[in-house]
JSON list of C-alpha atoms in Angstrom, two decimals:
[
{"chain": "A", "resi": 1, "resn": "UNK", "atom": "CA", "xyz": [0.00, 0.00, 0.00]},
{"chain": "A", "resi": 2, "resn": "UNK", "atom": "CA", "xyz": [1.16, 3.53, -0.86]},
{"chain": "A", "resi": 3, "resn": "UNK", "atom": "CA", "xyz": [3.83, 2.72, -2.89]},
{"chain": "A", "resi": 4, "resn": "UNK", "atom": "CA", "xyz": [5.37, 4.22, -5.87]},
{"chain": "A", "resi": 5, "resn": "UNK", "atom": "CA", "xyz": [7.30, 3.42, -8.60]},
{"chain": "A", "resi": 6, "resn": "UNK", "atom": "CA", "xyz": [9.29, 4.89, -11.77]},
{"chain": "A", "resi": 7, "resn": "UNK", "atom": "CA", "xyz": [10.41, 7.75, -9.54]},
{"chain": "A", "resi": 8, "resn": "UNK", "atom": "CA", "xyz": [14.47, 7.08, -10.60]},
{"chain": "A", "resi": 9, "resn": "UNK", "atom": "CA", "xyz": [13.81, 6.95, -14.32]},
{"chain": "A", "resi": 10, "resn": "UNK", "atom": "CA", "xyz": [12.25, 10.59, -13.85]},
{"chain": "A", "resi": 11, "resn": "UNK", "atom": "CA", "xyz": [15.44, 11.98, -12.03]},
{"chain": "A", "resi": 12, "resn": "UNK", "atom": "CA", "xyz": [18.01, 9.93, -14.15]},
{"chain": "A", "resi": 13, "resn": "UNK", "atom": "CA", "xyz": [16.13, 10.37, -17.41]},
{"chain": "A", "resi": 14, "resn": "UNK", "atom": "CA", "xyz": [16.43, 7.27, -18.36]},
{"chain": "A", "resi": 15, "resn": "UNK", "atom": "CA", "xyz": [14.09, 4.65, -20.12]},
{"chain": "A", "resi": 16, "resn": "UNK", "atom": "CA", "xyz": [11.09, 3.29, -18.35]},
{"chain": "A", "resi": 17, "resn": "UNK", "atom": "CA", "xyz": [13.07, -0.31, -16.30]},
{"chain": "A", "resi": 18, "resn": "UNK", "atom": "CA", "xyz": [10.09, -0.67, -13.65]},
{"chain": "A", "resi": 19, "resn": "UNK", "atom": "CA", "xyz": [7.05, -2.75, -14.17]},
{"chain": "A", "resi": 20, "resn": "UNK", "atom": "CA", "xyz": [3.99, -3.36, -11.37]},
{"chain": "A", "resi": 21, "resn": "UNK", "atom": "CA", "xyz": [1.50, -5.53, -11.00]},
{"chain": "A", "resi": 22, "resn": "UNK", "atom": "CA", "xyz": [-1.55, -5.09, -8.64]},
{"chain": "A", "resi": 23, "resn": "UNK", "atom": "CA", "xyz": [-2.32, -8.09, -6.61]},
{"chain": "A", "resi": 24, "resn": "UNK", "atom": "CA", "xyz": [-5.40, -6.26, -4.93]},
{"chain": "A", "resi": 25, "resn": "UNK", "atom": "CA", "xyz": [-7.79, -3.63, -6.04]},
{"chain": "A", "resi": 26, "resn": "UNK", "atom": "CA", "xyz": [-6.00, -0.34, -6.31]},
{"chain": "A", "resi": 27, "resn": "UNK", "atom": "CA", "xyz": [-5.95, 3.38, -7.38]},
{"chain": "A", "resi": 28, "resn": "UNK", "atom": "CA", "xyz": [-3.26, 4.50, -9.78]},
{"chain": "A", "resi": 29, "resn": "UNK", "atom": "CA", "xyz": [-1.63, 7.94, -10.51]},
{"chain": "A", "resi": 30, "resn": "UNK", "atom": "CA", "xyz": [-0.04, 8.96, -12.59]},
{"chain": "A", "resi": 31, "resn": "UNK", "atom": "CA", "xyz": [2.46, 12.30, -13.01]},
{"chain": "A", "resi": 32, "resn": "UNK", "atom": "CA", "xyz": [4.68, 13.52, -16.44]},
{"chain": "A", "resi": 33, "resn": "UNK", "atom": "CA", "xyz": [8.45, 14.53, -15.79]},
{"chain": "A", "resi": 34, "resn": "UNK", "atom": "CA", "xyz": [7.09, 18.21, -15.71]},
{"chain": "A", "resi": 35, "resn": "UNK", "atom": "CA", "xyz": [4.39, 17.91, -12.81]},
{"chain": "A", "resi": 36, "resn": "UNK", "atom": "CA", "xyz": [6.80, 15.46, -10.75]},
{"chain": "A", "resi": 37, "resn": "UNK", "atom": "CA", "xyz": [9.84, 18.18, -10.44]},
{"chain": "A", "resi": 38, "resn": "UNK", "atom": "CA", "xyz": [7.17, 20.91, -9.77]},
{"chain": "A", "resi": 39, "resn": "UNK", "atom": "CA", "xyz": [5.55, 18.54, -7.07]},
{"chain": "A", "resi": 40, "resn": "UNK", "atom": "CA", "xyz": [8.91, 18.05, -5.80]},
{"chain": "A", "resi": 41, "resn": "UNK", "atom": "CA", "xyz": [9.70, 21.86, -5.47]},
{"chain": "A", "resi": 42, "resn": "UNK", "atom": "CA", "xyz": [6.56, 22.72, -3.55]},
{"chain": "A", "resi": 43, "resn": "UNK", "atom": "CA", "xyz": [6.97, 20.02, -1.31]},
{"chain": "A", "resi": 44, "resn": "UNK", "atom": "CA", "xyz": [10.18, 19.46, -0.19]},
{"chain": "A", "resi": 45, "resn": "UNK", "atom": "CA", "xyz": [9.14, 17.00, 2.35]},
{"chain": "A", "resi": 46, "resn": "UNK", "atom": "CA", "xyz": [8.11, 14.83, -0.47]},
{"chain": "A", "resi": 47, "resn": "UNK", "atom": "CA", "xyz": [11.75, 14.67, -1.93]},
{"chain": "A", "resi": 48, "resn": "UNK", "atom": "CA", "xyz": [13.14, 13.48, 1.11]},
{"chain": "A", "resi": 49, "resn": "UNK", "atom": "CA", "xyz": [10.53, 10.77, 1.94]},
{"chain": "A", "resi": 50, "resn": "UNK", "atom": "CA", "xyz": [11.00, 9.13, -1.84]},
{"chain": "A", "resi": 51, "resn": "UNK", "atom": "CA", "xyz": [14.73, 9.55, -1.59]},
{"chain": "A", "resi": 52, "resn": "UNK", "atom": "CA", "xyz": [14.53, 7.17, 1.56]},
{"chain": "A", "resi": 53, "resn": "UNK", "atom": "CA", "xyz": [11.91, 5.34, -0.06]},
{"chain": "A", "resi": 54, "resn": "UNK", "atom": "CA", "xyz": [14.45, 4.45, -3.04]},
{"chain": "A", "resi": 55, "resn": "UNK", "atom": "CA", "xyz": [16.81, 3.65, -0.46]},
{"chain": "A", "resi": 56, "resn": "UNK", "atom": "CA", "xyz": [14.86, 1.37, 1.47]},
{"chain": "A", "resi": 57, "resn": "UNK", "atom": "CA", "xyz": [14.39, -0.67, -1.49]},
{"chain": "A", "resi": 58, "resn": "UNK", "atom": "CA", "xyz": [17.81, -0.39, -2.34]},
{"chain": "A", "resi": 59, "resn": "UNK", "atom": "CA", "xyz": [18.49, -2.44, 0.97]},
{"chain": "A", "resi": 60, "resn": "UNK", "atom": "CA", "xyz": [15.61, -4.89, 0.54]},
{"chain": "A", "resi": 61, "resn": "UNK", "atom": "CA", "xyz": [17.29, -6.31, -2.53]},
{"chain": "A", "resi": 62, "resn": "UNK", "atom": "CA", "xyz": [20.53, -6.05, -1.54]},
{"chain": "A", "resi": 63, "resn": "UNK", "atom": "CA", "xyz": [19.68, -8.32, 1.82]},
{"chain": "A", "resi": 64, "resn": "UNK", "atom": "CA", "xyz": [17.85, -11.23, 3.53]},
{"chain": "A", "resi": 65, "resn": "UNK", "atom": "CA", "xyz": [16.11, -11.24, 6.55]},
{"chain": "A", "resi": 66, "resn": "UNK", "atom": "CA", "xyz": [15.05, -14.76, 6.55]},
{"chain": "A", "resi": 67, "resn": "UNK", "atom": "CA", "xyz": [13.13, -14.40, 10.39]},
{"chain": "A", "resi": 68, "resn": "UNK", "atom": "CA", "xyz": [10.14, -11.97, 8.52]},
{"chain": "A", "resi": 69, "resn": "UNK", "atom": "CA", "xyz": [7.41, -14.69, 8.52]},
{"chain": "A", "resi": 70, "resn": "UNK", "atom": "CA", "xyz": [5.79, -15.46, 5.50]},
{"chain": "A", "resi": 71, "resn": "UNK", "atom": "CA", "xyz": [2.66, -13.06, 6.44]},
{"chain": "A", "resi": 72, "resn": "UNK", "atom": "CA", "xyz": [4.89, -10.68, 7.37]},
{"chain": "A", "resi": 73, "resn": "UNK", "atom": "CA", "xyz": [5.24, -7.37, 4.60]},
{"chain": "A", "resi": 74, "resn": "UNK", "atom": "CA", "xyz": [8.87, -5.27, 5.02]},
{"chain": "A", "resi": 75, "resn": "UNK", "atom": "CA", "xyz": [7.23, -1.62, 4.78]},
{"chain": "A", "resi": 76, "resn": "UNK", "atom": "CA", "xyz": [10.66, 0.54, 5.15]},
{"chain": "A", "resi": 77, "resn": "UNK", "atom": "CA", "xyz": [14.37, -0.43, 5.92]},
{"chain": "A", "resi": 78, "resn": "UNK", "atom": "CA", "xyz": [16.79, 2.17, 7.06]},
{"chain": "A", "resi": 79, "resn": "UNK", "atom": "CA", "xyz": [20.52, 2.01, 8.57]},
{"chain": "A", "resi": 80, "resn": "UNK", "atom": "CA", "xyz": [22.30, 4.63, 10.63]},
{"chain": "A", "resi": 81, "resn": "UNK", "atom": "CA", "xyz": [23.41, 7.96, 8.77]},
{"chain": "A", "resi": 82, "resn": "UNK", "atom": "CA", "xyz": [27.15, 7.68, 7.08]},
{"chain": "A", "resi": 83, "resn": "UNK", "atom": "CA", "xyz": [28.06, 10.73, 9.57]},
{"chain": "A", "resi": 84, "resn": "UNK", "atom": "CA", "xyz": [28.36, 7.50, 12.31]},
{"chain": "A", "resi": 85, "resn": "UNK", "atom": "CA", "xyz": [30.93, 5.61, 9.85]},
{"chain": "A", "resi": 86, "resn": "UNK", "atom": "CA", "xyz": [32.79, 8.72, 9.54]},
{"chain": "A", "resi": 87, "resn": "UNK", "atom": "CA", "xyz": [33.05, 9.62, 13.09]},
{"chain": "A", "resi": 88, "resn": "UNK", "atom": "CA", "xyz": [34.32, 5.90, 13.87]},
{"chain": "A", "resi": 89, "resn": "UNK", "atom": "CA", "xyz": [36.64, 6.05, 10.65]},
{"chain": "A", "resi": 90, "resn": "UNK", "atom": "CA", "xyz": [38.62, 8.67, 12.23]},
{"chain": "A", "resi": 91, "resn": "UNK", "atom": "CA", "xyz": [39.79, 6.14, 15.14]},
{"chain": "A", "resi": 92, "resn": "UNK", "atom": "CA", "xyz": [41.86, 4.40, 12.21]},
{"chain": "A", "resi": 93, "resn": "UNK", "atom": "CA", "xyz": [43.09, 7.77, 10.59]},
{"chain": "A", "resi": 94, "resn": "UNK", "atom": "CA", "xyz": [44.28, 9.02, 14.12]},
{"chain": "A", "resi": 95, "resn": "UNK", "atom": "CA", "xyz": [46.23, 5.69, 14.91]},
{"chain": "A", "resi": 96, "resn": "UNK", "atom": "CA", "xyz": [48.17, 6.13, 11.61]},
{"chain": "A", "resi": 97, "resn": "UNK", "atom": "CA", "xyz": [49.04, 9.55, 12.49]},
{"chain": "A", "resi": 98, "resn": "UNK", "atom": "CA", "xyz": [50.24, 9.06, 15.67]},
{"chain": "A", "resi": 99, "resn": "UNK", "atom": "CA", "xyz": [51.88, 5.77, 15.06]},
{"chain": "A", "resi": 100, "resn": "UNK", "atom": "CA", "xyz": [53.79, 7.62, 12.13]},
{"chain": "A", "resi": 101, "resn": "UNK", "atom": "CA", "xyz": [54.73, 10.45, 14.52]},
{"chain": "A", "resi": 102, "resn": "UNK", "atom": "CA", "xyz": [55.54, 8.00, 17.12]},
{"chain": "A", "resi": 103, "resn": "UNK", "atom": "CA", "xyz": [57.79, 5.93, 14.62]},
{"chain": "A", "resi": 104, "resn": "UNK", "atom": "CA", "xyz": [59.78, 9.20, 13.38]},
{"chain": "A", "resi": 105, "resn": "UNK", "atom": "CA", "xyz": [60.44, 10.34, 17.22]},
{"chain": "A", "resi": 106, "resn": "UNK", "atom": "CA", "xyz": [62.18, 6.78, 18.54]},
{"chain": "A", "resi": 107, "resn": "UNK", "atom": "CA", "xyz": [63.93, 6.28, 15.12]},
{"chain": "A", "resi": 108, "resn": "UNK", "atom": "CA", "xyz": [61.94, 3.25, 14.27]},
{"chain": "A", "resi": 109, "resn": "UNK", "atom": "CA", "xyz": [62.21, 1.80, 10.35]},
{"chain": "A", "resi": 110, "resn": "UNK", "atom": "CA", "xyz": [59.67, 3.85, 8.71]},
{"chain": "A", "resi": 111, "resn": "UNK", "atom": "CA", "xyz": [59.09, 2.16, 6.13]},
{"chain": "A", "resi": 112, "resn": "UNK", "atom": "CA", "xyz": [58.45, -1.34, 7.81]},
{"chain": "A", "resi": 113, "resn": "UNK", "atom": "CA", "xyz": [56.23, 0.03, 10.50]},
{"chain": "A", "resi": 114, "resn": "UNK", "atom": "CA", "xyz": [54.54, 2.04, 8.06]},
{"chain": "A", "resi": 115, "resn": "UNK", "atom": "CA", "xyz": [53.00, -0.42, 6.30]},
{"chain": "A", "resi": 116, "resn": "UNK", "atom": "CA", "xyz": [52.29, -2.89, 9.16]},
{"chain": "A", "resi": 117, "resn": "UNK", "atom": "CA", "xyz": [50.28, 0.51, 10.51]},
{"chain": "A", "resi": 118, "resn": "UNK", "atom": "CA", "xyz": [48.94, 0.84, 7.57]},
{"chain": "A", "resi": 119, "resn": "UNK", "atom": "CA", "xyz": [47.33, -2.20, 7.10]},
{"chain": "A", "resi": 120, "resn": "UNK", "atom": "CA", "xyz": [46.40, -2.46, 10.74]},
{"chain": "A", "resi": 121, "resn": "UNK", "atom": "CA", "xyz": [44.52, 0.81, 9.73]},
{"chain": "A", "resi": 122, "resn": "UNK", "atom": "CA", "xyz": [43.01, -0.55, 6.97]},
{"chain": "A", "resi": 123, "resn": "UNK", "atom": "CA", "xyz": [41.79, -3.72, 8.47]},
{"chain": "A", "resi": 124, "resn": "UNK", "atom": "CA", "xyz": [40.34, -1.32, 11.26]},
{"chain": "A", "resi": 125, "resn": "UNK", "atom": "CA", "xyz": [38.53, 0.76, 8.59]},
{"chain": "A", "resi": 126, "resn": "UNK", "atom": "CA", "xyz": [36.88, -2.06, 6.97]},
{"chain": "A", "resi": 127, "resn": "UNK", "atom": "CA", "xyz": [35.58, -3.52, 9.86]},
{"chain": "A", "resi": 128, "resn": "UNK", "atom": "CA", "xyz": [34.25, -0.26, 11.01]},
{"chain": "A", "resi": 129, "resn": "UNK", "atom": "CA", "xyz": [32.35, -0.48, 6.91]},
{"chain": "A", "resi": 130, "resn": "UNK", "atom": "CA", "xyz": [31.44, -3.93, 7.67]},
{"chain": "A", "resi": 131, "resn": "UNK", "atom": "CA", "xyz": [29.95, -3.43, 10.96]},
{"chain": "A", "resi": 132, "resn": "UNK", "atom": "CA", "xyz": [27.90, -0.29, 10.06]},
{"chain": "A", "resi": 133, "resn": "UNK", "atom": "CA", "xyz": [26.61, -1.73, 6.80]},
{"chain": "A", "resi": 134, "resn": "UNK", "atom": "CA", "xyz": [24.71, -4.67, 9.12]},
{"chain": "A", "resi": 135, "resn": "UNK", "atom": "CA", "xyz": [22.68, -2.49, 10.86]},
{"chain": "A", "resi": 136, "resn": "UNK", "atom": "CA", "xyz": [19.52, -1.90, 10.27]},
{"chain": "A", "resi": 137, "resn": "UNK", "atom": "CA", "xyz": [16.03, -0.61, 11.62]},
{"chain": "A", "resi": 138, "resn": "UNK", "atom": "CA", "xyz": [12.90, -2.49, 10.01]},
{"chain": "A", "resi": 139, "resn": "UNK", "atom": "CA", "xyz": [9.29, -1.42, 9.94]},
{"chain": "A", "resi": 140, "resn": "UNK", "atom": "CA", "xyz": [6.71, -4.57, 8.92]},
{"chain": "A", "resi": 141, "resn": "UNK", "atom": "CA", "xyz": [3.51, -4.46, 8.84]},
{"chain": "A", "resi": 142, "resn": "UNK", "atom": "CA", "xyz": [4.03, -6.44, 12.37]},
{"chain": "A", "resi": 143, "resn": "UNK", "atom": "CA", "xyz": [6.88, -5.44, 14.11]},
{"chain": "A", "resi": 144, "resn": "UNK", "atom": "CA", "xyz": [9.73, -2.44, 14.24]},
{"chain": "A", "resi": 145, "resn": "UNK", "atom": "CA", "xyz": [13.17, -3.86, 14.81]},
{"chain": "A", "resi": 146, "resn": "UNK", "atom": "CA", "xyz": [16.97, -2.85, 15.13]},
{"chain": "A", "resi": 147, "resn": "UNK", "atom": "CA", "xyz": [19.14, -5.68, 13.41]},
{"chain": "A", "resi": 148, "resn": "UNK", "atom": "CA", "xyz": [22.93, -4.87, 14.60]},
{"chain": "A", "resi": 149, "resn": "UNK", "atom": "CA", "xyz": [25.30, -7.49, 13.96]},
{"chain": "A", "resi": 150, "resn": "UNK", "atom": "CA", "xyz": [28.99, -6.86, 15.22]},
{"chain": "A", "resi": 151, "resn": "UNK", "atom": "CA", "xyz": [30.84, -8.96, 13.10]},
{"chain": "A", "resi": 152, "resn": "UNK", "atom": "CA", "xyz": [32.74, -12.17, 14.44]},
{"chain": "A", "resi": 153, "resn": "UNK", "atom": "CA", "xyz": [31.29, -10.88, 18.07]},
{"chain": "A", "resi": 154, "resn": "UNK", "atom": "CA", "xyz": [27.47, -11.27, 17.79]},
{"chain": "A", "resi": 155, "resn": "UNK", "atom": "CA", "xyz": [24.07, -10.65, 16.50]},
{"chain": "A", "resi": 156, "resn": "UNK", "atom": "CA", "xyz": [21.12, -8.90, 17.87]},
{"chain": "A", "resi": 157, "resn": "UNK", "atom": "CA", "xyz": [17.63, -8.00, 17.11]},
{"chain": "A", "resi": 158, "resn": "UNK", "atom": "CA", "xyz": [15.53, -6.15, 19.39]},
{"chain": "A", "resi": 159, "resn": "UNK", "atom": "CA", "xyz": [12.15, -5.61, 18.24]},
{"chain": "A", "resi": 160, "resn": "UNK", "atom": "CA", "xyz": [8.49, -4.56, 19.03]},
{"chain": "A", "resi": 161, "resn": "UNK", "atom": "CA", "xyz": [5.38, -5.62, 17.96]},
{"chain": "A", "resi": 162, "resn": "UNK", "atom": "CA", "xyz": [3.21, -2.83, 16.80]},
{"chain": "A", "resi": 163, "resn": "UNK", "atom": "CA", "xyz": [0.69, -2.91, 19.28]},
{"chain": "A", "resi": 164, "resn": "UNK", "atom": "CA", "xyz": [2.87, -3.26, 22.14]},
{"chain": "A", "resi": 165, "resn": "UNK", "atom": "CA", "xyz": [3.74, 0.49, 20.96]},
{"chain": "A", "resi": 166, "resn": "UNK", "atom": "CA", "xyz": [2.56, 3.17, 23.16]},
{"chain": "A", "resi": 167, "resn": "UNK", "atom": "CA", "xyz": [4.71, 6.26, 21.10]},
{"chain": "A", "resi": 168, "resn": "UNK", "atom": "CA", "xyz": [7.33, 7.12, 19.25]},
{"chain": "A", "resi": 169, "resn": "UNK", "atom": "CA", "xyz": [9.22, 10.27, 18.66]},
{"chain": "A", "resi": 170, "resn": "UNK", "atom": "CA", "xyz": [12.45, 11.92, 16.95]},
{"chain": "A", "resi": 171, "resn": "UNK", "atom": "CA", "xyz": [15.07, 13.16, 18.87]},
{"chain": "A", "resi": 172, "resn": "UNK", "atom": "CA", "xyz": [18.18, 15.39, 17.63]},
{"chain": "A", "resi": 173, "resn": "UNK", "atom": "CA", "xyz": [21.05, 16.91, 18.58]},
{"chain": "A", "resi": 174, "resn": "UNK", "atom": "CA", "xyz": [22.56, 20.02, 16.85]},
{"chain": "A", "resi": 175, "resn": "UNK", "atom": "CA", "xyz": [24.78, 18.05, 14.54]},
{"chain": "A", "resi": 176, "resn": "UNK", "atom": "CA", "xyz": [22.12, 15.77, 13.88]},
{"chain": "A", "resi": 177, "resn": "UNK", "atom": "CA", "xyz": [19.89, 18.73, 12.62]},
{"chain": "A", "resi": 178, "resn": "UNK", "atom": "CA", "xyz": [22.31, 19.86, 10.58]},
{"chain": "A", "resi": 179, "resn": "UNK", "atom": "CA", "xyz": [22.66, 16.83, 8.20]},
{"chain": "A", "resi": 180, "resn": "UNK", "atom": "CA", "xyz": [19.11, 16.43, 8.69]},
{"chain": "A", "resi": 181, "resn": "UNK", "atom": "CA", "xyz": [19.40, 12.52, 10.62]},
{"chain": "A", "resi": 182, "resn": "UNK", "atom": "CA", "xyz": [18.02, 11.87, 14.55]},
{"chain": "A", "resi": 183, "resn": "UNK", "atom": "CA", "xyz": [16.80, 9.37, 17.65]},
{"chain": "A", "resi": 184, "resn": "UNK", "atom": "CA", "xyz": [13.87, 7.17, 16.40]},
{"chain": "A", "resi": 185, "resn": "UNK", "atom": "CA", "xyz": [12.19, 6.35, 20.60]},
{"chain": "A", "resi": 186, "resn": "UNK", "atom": "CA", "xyz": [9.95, 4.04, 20.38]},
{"chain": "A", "resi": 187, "resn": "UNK", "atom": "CA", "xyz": [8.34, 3.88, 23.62]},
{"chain": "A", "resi": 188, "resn": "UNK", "atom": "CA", "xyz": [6.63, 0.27, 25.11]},
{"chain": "A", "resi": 189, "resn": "UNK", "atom": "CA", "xyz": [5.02, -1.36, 27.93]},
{"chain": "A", "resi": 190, "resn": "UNK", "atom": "CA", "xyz": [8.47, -2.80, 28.80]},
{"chain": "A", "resi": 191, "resn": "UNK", "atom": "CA", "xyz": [10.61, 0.29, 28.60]},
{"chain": "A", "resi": 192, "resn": "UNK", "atom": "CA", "xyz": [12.49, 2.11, 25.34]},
{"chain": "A", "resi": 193, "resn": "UNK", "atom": "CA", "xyz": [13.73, 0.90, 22.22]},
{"chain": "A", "resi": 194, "resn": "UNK", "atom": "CA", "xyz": [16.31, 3.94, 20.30]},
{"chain": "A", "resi": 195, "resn": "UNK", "atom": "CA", "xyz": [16.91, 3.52, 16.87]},
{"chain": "A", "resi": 196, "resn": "UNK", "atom": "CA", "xyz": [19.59, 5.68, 17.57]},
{"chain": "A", "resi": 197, "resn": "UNK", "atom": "CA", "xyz": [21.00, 7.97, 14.24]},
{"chain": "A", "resi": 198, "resn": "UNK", "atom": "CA", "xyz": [18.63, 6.84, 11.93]},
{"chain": "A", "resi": 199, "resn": "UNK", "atom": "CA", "xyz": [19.45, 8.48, 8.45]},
{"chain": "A", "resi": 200, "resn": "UNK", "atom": "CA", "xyz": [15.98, 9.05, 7.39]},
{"chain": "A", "resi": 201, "resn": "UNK", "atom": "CA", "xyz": [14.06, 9.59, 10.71]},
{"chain": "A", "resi": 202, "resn": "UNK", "atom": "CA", "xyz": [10.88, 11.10, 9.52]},
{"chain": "A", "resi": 203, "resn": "UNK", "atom": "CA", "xyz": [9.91, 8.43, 7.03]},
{"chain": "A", "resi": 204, "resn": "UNK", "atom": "CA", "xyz": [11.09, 5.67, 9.72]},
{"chain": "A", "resi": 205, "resn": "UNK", "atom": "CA", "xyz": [8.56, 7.50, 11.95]},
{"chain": "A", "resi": 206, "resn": "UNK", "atom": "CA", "xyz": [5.65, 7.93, 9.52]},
{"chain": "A", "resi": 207, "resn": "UNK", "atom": "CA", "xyz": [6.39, 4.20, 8.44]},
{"chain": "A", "resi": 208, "resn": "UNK", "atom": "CA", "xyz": [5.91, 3.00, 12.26]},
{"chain": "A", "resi": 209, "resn": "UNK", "atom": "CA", "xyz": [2.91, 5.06, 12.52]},
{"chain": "A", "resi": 210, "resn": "UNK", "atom": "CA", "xyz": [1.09, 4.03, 9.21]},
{"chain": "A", "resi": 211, "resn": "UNK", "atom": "CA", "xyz": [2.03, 0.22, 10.53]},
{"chain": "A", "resi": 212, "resn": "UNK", "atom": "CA", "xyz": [-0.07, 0.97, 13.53]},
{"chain": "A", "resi": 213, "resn": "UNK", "atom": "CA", "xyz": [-3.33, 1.92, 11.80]}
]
């Protein structure tokens, strides 16, 4: 329900690669090229919610979640904003800098401890990738649920089901408003559940309330 399609071929002008099917009575409409950009500049809202729509489906195909039951509909998929790979990826960039400074000041063979730093570094920053590209917050027609799987440690999913959900709210920090990403709290029976740094938190938190109706 509410979906949309053939968004991407508008913006990339390209050829028409989507096709739909209905599998339930439905109403269609339908917008030219013209009428979707001047949509798009009087609601800039709307930009920003298809932008994370196209990356939610982005995600679907590019990963399984093979706990959704078979009744069970994926609605949106979002992961936390790059901004929280960038922050961690200066860990790496700060232990090659001071392991090169360190290695100059006691003499040390530059060249050999350079590249075992290095690669260290490198190893560091790919995990750091790896790690942030498995999380995940889910909306189903069911549940909301934060995937985050810390690779070779563990994996967790906490989730809620939809009618165990009493609210849920954005929450942002300065820095957060200023590349436009926030706090999903989804508030329970049982306590809290932060989908913390959510890159698209608006459509995460219209997505949770649509499931609920």
């Amino acid at each position: 329900p509410q979906g949309h399609f053939g968004d991407q071929d508008l913006v990339k002008n390209s050829d028409r690669q989507d096709t739909a099917r209905a599998l339930e009575k439905s109403s269609l409409l339908a917008v030219n090229k013209r009428g979707y950009f001047a949509i798009l500049g009087a609601y800039p809202s709307l930009r920003n919610r298809l932008e994370a729509m196209h990356t939610s489906a982005k995600l679907f195909q590019g990963n399984d979640f093979p706990w959704i039951r078979d009744d069970e509909i994926i609605r949106f998929i979002d992961r936390k904003h790059p901004n929280v790979l960038y922050t961690q990826l200066t860990l790496p960039a700060l232990f090659l800098a001071l392991s090169g400074i360190g290695a100059a000041l006691l003499r040390f063979n530059i060249g050999v401890f350079l590249l075992i730093t290095v690669a260290i570094a490198v190893l560091w920053g790919i995990w750091l990738w790896l790690d942030w590209k498995n999380d995940f917050y889910l909306v189903t027609n069911q549940r909301a649920a934060w995937i985050e799987k810390v690779i070779w440690l563990h994996d967790q999913r906490r989730e809620v089901p939809l009618q165990s959900v009493l609210s849920a709210n954005i929450s942002t920090n300065q820095l957060q408003r200023l590349f436009r990403y926030g706090d999903v709290i989804i508030r329970t029976y049982t306590g809290n559940i932060p989908m913390r740094n959510a890159a698209h938190p608006e459509p995460l938190l219209d997505m949770i309330a649509d499931a609920r109706e």
